[in-house]
XYZ file of C-alpha atoms in Angstrom:
269
model
C -29.223 18.098 9.225
C -32.858 18.133 8.189
C -35.204 17.565 11.113
C -37.813 15.052 9.986
C -39.473 15.113 13.406
C -40.472 18.692 12.672
C -42.454 17.585 9.630
C -45.529 17.049 11.793
C -45.804 20.776 12.403
C -43.767 22.285 9.567
C -44.927 22.800 5.964
C -43.066 20.735 3.396
C -41.805 23.917 1.717
C -40.031 24.914 4.942
C -38.928 21.399 5.784
C -37.259 20.752 2.441
C -34.878 23.688 2.475
C -32.651 24.458 -0.475
C -28.903 24.218 0.146
C -25.586 23.893 -1.663
C -24.303 20.353 -2.206
C -21.521 18.707 -4.163
C -22.372 15.895 -6.548
C -20.558 14.138 -9.378
C -22.150 13.175 -12.673
C -22.046 9.723 -14.223
C -19.848 11.097 -17.018
C -17.258 12.034 -14.378
C -17.879 15.753 -14.798
C -18.405 17.484 -11.435
C -21.655 19.325 -10.849
C -21.465 22.361 -8.603
C -24.510 21.540 -6.494
C -27.542 19.354 -6.210
C -30.783 21.021 -7.286
C -32.859 22.608 -4.509
C -34.532 19.815 -2.608
C -37.962 21.430 -2.951
C -37.679 21.355 -6.745
C -36.732 17.674 -6.736
C -39.636 16.867 -4.404
C -42.157 18.621 -6.649
C -40.755 16.922 -9.752
C -40.928 13.538 -8.057
C -44.585 14.050 -7.156
C -45.275 14.486 -10.865
C -43.492 11.234 -11.714
C -44.671 9.076 -8.784
C -48.351 9.274 -7.841
C -49.696 8.868 -4.318
C -46.448 8.161 -2.446
C -45.447 11.641 -1.266
C -44.344 10.543 2.218
C -42.009 7.861 0.868
C -40.548 10.309 -1.658
C -39.900 12.815 1.110
C -38.229 10.252 3.361
C -35.869 8.923 0.686
C -35.071 12.398 -0.594
C -34.235 13.709 2.871
C -31.940 10.767 3.530
C -29.999 11.249 0.307
C -29.523 14.967 0.919
C -28.616 14.443 4.561
C -26.068 11.751 3.723
C -24.412 14.025 1.182
C -24.639 17.008 3.538
C -22.721 15.508 6.447
C -20.223 13.849 4.111
C -18.200 17.056 4.077
C -18.445 17.496 7.844
C -17.023 14.224 9.161
C -13.419 13.263 9.752
C -11.486 10.125 10.610
C -11.973 10.777 14.331
C -15.736 10.211 14.227
C -16.799 7.301 16.423
C -18.687 4.262 15.167
C -21.790 5.172 17.174
C -21.734 8.730 15.797
C -21.390 7.379 12.284
C -24.354 5.024 12.763
C -26.456 7.854 14.209
C -25.712 10.227 11.349
C -26.055 7.831 8.435
C -29.577 7.607 7.021
C -30.862 4.421 5.402
C -34.444 3.727 4.335
C -36.948 0.902 4.294
C -39.843 1.000 1.835
C -42.723 -1.349 2.596
C -45.493 -1.932 0.099
C -47.102 -4.355 -2.328
C -45.771 -5.021 -5.807
C -46.507 -2.209 -8.240
C -46.839 0.575 -5.671
C -43.699 2.396 -6.831
C -40.900 1.348 -4.453
C -38.354 0.673 -7.181
C -39.492 3.551 -9.363
C -38.978 6.097 -6.558
C -35.332 5.095 -6.327
C -34.809 4.986 -10.091
C -36.359 8.392 -10.672
C -34.384 10.033 -7.863
C -31.182 8.585 -9.236
C -32.046 9.961 -12.666
C -32.948 13.444 -11.426
C -29.957 13.762 -9.098
C -27.608 11.960 -11.519
C -26.475 9.568 -8.806
C -25.576 5.966 -9.700
C -28.147 3.454 -8.476
C -27.466 -0.242 -8.071
C -30.592 -2.408 -7.751
C -29.976 -5.768 -6.114
C -32.401 -8.578 -5.343
C -31.244 -9.639 -1.908
C -32.291 -13.224 -2.585
C -29.159 -13.619 -4.734
C -26.839 -12.968 -1.810
C -25.427 -15.149 0.911
C -23.061 -14.750 3.850
C -19.397 -15.130 2.985
C -18.459 -18.769 2.495
C -21.891 -19.942 1.363
C -23.144 -20.661 -2.134
C -24.409 -17.458 -3.703
C -23.159 -13.957 -4.475
C -20.857 -12.496 -1.839
C -22.004 -9.161 -0.439
C -18.687 -7.467 -1.227
C -19.569 -7.814 -4.926
C -22.198 -5.086 -4.466
C -19.444 -2.542 -3.980
C -17.612 -3.796 -7.039
C -20.829 -3.156 -8.997
C -21.201 0.349 -7.547
C -17.606 1.162 -8.454
C -18.123 -0.171 -11.981
C -21.385 1.780 -12.452
C -19.512 4.922 -11.395
C -17.021 4.453 -14.247
C -14.173 3.888 -11.818
C -14.715 7.239 -10.094
C -14.493 6.460 -6.373
C -15.984 9.808 -5.319
C -19.120 9.056 -7.315
C -19.342 5.466 -6.058
C -19.039 6.524 -2.431
C -22.038 8.851 -2.836
C -24.299 6.469 -4.707
C -27.552 4.634 -3.903
C -27.757 0.932 -3.101
C -31.278 -0.445 -3.493
C -31.827 -3.830 -1.797
C -35.137 -5.285 -2.893
C -37.164 -8.262 -1.621
C -35.615 -8.272 1.853
C -38.769 -9.917 3.214
C -38.070 -12.931 0.986
C -34.897 -13.701 2.981
C -37.002 -14.605 6.012
C -38.501 -18.103 5.802
C -40.622 -20.292 8.050
C -38.035 -23.059 8.056
C -35.699 -22.488 11.028
C -32.468 -23.301 9.174
C -33.380 -21.161 6.154
C -34.442 -18.318 8.447
C -31.080 -18.388 10.223
C -29.370 -18.236 6.823
C -31.532 -15.265 5.794
C -30.916 -13.357 9.009
C -27.180 -13.949 8.633
C -27.322 -12.575 5.089
C -29.158 -9.431 6.181
C -26.720 -8.848 9.026
C -23.784 -9.040 6.621
C -25.051 -5.777 5.117
C -24.686 -3.979 8.449
C -21.168 -2.736 7.763
C -22.291 -1.140 4.502
C -25.366 0.335 6.171
C -23.508 1.865 9.108
C -20.565 3.074 7.046
C -17.529 0.826 6.799
C -14.444 0.539 4.621
C -13.918 -2.311 2.168
C -10.960 -3.227 -0.010
C -11.988 -3.841 -3.604
C -10.345 -6.466 -5.792
C -8.170 -3.763 -7.363
C -6.890 -2.709 -3.937
C -8.916 0.525 -3.738
C -10.473 1.323 -0.351
C -14.240 1.876 -0.691
C -15.835 3.864 2.160
C -19.603 3.256 2.424
C -20.192 6.064 4.916
C -22.192 8.139 2.455
C -23.771 5.417 0.354
C -27.530 5.678 0.867
C -28.946 2.193 1.381
C -32.632 1.814 0.531
C -34.235 -1.516 1.403
C -37.630 -2.650 0.146
C -40.078 -5.486 0.567
C -43.733 -6.308 0.126
C -44.314 -7.760 3.620
C -47.812 -8.723 2.519
C -48.623 -10.390 5.837
C -48.066 -7.042 7.553
C -50.383 -5.316 5.096
C -53.132 -7.850 5.686
C -52.713 -7.499 9.445
C -52.768 -3.695 9.342
C -56.014 -3.641 7.369
C -57.699 -5.579 10.167
C -56.791 -2.827 12.630
C -59.156 -0.371 10.991
C -62.552 -0.780 12.727
C -65.841 -0.089 11.006
C -68.357 2.493 12.167
C -68.882 6.248 12.014
C -67.717 6.842 15.591
C -64.534 4.787 15.438
C -61.178 6.149 14.369
C -58.471 3.995 12.731
C -55.432 3.197 14.829
C -52.360 5.256 13.969
C -49.268 3.252 13.111
C -46.081 4.657 14.587
C -42.519 3.906 13.529
C -42.092 1.962 16.760
C -45.159 -0.201 16.079
C -44.002 -0.916 12.522
C -40.540 -1.862 13.814
C -42.121 -4.191 16.365
C -44.148 -5.871 13.614
C -41.048 -6.243 11.446
C -39.091 -7.851 14.274
C -41.943 -10.313 14.831
C -41.875 -10.987 11.095
C -38.238 -11.999 11.455
C -36.183 -8.974 10.438
C -33.180 -8.698 12.812
C -33.425 -5.879 15.340
C -29.806 -4.912 14.656
C -30.608 -4.584 10.954
C -33.609 -2.356 11.694
C -31.405 -0.326 14.016
C -29.446 0.838 10.963
C -32.592 2.135 9.243
C -33.442 5.745 10.023
C -36.684 6.104 8.076
C -39.472 3.610 7.328
C -42.155 4.362 4.761
C -45.280 2.278 4.316
C -46.459 2.875 0.767
C -50.121 2.690 -0.069
C -51.621 0.256 -2.521
C -52.442 2.270 -5.624
C -56.001 2.493 -6.893
C -57.035 2.215 -10.539
C -57.308 5.997 -10.659
C -53.758 6.419 -9.361
C -52.381 4.227 -12.158
C -54.011 6.214 -14.968
């Protein structure tokens, strides 16, 4: 698998190595391999301005998920499955490119993408859309080709909006988020037509504005020529998200977190 930890000391050209992959097109015609990951990365940088780190994180996860798909078997343990599967969280204000990153990658790689506003969903038994309907949508978008559906992208937007100040509503939101755990860690579901849908290699990409976190992080940057800004680590971001109300178990299923920057006027030209 690709070693993201090495990215601190390894050039992106070396980190994003080209390799053979199997992918299926939306028209149900098999494609021999995914394009070299370096080529996709460079193309994405042309389409999405100023969010190179987020592009890299999502791209690596998709390729890694498809890479180990051919290596696993039914004997793999649940903990091994959770460790291998790579899901993403994109944090950033509206208009910074979170949704567009996912859309453009789906277009380039010819992988079905389902975009879902998580506010529509509810735990089973409550008023609202049941989470199992997401998989029905993925299967439908894949034209009934299970192999395509099981290697698709599920984009869950507005996850921060499921966490409310009201205690009862917050409990409801946390319960909804936790109902996605089985999809995120790789579980099997039975669709309405009786087909077994395995989510092991579905790349789940979550997104949210988390504006309170952005406001708080800006305050951490002191003024003055001699003072350096504090460096945010993945652990510190996770801690902030847990304080915000995102369940720790939910965050435990997310391998990569990207904090997108707010685009300037020049970036949007």
